[in-house]
GROMACS .gro file of C-alpha atoms in nm:
model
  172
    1UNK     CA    1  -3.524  -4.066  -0.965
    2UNK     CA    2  -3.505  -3.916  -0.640
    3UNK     CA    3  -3.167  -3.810  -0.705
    4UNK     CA    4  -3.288  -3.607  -0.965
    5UNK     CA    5  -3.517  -3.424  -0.778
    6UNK     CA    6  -3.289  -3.377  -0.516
    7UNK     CA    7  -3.015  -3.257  -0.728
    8UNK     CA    8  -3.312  -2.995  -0.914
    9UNK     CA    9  -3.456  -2.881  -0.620
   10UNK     CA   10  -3.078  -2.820  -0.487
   11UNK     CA   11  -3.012  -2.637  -0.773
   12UNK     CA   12  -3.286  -2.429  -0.810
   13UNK     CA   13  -3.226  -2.333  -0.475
   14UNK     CA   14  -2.871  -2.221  -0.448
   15UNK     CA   15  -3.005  -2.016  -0.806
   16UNK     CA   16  -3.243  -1.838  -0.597
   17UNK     CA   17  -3.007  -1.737  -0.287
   18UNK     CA   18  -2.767  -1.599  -0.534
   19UNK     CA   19  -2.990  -1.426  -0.716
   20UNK     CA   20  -3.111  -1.245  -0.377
   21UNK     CA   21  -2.751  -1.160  -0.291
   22UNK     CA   22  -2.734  -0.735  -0.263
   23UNK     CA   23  -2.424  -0.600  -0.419
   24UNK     CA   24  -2.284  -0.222  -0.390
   25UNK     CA   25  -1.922  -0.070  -0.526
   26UNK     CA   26  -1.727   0.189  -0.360
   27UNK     CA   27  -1.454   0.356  -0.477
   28UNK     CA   28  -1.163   0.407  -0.257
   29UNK     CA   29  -0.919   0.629  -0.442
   30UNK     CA   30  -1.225   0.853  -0.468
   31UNK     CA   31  -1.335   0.870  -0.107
   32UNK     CA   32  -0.967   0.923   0.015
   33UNK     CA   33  -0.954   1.200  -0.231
   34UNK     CA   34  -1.217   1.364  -0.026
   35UNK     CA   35  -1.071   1.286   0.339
   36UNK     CA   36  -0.819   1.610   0.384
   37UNK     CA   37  -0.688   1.405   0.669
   38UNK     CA   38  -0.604   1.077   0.431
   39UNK     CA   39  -0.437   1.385   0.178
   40UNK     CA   40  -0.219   1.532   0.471
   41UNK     CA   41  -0.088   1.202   0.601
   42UNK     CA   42  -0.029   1.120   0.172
   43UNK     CA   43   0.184   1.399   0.145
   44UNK     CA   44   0.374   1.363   0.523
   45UNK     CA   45   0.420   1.029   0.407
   46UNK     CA   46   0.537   1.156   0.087
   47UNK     CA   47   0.803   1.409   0.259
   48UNK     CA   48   0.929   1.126   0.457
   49UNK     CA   49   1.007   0.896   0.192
   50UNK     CA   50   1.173   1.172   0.017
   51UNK     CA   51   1.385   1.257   0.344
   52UNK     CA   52   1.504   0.848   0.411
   53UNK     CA   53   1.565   0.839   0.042
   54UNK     CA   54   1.809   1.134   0.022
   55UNK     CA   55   1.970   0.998   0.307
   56UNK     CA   56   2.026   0.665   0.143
   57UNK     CA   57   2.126   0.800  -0.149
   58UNK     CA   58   2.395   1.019   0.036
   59UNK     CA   59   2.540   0.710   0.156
   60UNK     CA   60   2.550   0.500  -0.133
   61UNK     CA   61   2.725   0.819  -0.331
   62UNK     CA   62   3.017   0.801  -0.017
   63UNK     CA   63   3.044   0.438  -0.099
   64UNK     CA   64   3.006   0.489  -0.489
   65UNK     CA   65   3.328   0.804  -0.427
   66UNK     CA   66   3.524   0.582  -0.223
   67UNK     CA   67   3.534   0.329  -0.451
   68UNK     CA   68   3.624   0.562  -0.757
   69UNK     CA   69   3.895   0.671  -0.551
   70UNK     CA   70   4.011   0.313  -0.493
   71UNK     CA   71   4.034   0.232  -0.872
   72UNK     CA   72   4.253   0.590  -0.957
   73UNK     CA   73   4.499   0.491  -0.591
   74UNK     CA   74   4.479   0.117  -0.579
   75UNK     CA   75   4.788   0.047  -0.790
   76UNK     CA   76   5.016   0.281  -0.602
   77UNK     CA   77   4.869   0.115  -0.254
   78UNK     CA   78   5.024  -0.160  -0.042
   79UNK     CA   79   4.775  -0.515  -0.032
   80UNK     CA   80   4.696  -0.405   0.341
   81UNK     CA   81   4.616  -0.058   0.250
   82UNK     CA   82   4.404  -0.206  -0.094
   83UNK     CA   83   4.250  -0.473   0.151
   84UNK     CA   84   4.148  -0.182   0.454
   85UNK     CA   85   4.041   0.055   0.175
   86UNK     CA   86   3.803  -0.226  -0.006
   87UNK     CA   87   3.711  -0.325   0.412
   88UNK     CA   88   3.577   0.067   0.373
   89UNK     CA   89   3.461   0.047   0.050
   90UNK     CA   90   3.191  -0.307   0.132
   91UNK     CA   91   3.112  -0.152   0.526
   92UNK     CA   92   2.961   0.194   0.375
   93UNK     CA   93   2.737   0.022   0.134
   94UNK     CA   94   2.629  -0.207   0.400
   95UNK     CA   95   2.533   0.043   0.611
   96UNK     CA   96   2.352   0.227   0.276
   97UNK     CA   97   2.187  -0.129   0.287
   98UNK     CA   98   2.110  -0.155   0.627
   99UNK     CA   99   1.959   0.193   0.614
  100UNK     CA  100   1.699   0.108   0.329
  101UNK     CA  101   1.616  -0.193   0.520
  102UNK     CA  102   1.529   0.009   0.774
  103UNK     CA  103   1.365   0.290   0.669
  104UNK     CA  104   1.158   0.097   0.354
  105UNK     CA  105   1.182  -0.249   0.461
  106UNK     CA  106   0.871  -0.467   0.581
  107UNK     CA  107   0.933  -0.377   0.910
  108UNK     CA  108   1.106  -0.031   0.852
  109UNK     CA  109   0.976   0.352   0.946
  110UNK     CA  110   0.806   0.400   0.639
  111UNK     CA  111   0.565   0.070   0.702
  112UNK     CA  112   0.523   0.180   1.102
  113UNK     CA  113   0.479   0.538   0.999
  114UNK     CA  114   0.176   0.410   0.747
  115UNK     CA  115   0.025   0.207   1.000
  116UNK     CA  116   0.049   0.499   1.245
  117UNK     CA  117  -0.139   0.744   0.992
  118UNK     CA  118  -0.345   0.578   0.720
  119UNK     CA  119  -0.410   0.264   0.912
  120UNK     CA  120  -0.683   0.446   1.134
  121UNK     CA  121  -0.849   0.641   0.848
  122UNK     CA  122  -0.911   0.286   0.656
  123UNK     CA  123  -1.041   0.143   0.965
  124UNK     CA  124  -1.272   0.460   0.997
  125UNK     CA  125  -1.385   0.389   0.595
  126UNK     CA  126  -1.425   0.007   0.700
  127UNK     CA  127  -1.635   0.093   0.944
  128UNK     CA  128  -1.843   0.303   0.786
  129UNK     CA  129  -1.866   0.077   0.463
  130UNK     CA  130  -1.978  -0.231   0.709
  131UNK     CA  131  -2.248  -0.006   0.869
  132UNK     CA  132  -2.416   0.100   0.584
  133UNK     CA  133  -2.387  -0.288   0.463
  134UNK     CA  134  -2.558  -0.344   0.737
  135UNK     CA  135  -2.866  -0.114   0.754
  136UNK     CA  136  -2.922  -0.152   0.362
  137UNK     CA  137  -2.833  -0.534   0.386
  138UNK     CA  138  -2.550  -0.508   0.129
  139UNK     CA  139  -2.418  -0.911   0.136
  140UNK     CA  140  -2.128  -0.770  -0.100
  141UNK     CA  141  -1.952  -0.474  -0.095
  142UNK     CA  142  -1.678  -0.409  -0.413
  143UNK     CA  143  -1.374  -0.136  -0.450
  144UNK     CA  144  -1.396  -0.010  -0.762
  145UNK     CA  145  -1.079   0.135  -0.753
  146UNK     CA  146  -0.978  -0.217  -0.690
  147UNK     CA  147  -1.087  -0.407  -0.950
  148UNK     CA  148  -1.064  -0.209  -1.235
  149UNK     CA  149  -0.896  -0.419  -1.433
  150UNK     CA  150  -1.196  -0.694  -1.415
  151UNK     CA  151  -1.484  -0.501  -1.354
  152UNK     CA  152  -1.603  -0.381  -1.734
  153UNK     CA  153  -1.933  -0.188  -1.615
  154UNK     CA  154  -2.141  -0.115  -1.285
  155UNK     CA  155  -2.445   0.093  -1.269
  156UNK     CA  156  -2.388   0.409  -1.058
  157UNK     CA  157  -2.712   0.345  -0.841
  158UNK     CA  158  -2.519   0.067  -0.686
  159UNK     CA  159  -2.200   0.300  -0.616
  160UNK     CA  160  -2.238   0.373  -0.183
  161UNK     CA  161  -1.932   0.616  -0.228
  162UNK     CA  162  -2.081   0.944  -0.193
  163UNK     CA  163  -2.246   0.749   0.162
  164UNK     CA  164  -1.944   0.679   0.291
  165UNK     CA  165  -1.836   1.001   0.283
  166UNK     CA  166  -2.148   1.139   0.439
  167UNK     CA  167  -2.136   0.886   0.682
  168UNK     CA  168  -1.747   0.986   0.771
  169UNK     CA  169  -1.889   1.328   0.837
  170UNK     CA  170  -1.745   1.471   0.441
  171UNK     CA  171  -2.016   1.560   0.203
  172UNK     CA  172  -1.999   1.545  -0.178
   0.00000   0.00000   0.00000
């Protein structure tokens, strides 16, 4: 029997702390939209990626022409000649490799780059979101923009977007 009441009285209580929990949504994509700075490192990041990718592209064409001409020449070519020219052929797309590696891969310019220009302006949102969790004792805050796919409705009086902003010194 005392089990029972235990168990209820458990119950009833974690029901009541949930129930007290303060939830509030932002939307991310929406409050970048409105940072010019978070736009301007977008689009330097975009000219970037654009740049690296033309370059890699250049060099996987040189490997892709080299290797044409090896099919048209390779009969008419001595096995040391077919062997140096095939040498050529595997060292130019490595490089094209090593390039991508290093300008997209996890540790390449494009991820350093990122971290060098969005990485502050998140950290600026973060801080922002926490302090308003803070003075209007938020226990939750959601992305919207996020979870999109599971989230089928939220009431806009919940939505602390148009805060954040004011709070990063942009009003809406």
């Amino acid at each position: 029997m005392k089990k029972v009441i235990f168990t209820t009285l458990f119950l009833m209580t974690a029901a009541l702390t949930v129930g007290a929990q303060k939830f509030a949504l932002i939307d991310m994509e929406y409050i970048t939209k409105n940072i010019p700075e978070y736009q301007q490192a977008n689009n330097q990041l975009n000219s970037l990626s654009e740049k690296y990718q033309k370059e890699v592209e250049a060099l996987s064409k040189e490997a892709e022409n080299l290797y044409k001409q090896y099919q048209q020449s390779s009969e008419k070519l001595s096995s040391t000649q077919r062997n140096q020219r095939e040498e050529t052929i595997v060292a130019k797309e490595k490089e094209a490799q090593q390039l991508r590696q290093k300008y997209f891969g996890p540790e390449g310019e494009m991820k350093k780059k990122q971290e060098a220009l969005i990485s502050p302006i998140q950290d600026k949102i973060y801080e922002a979101v926490k302090q308003l969790a803070q003075r209007y004792g938020y226990d939750i805050v959601f992305d919207r923009a996020a979870a999109e796919n599971t989230m089928f409705f939220a009431s806009p009086r919940i939505d602390i977007s148009d805060e954040v902003l004011s709070k990063l010194g942009y009003s809406k």
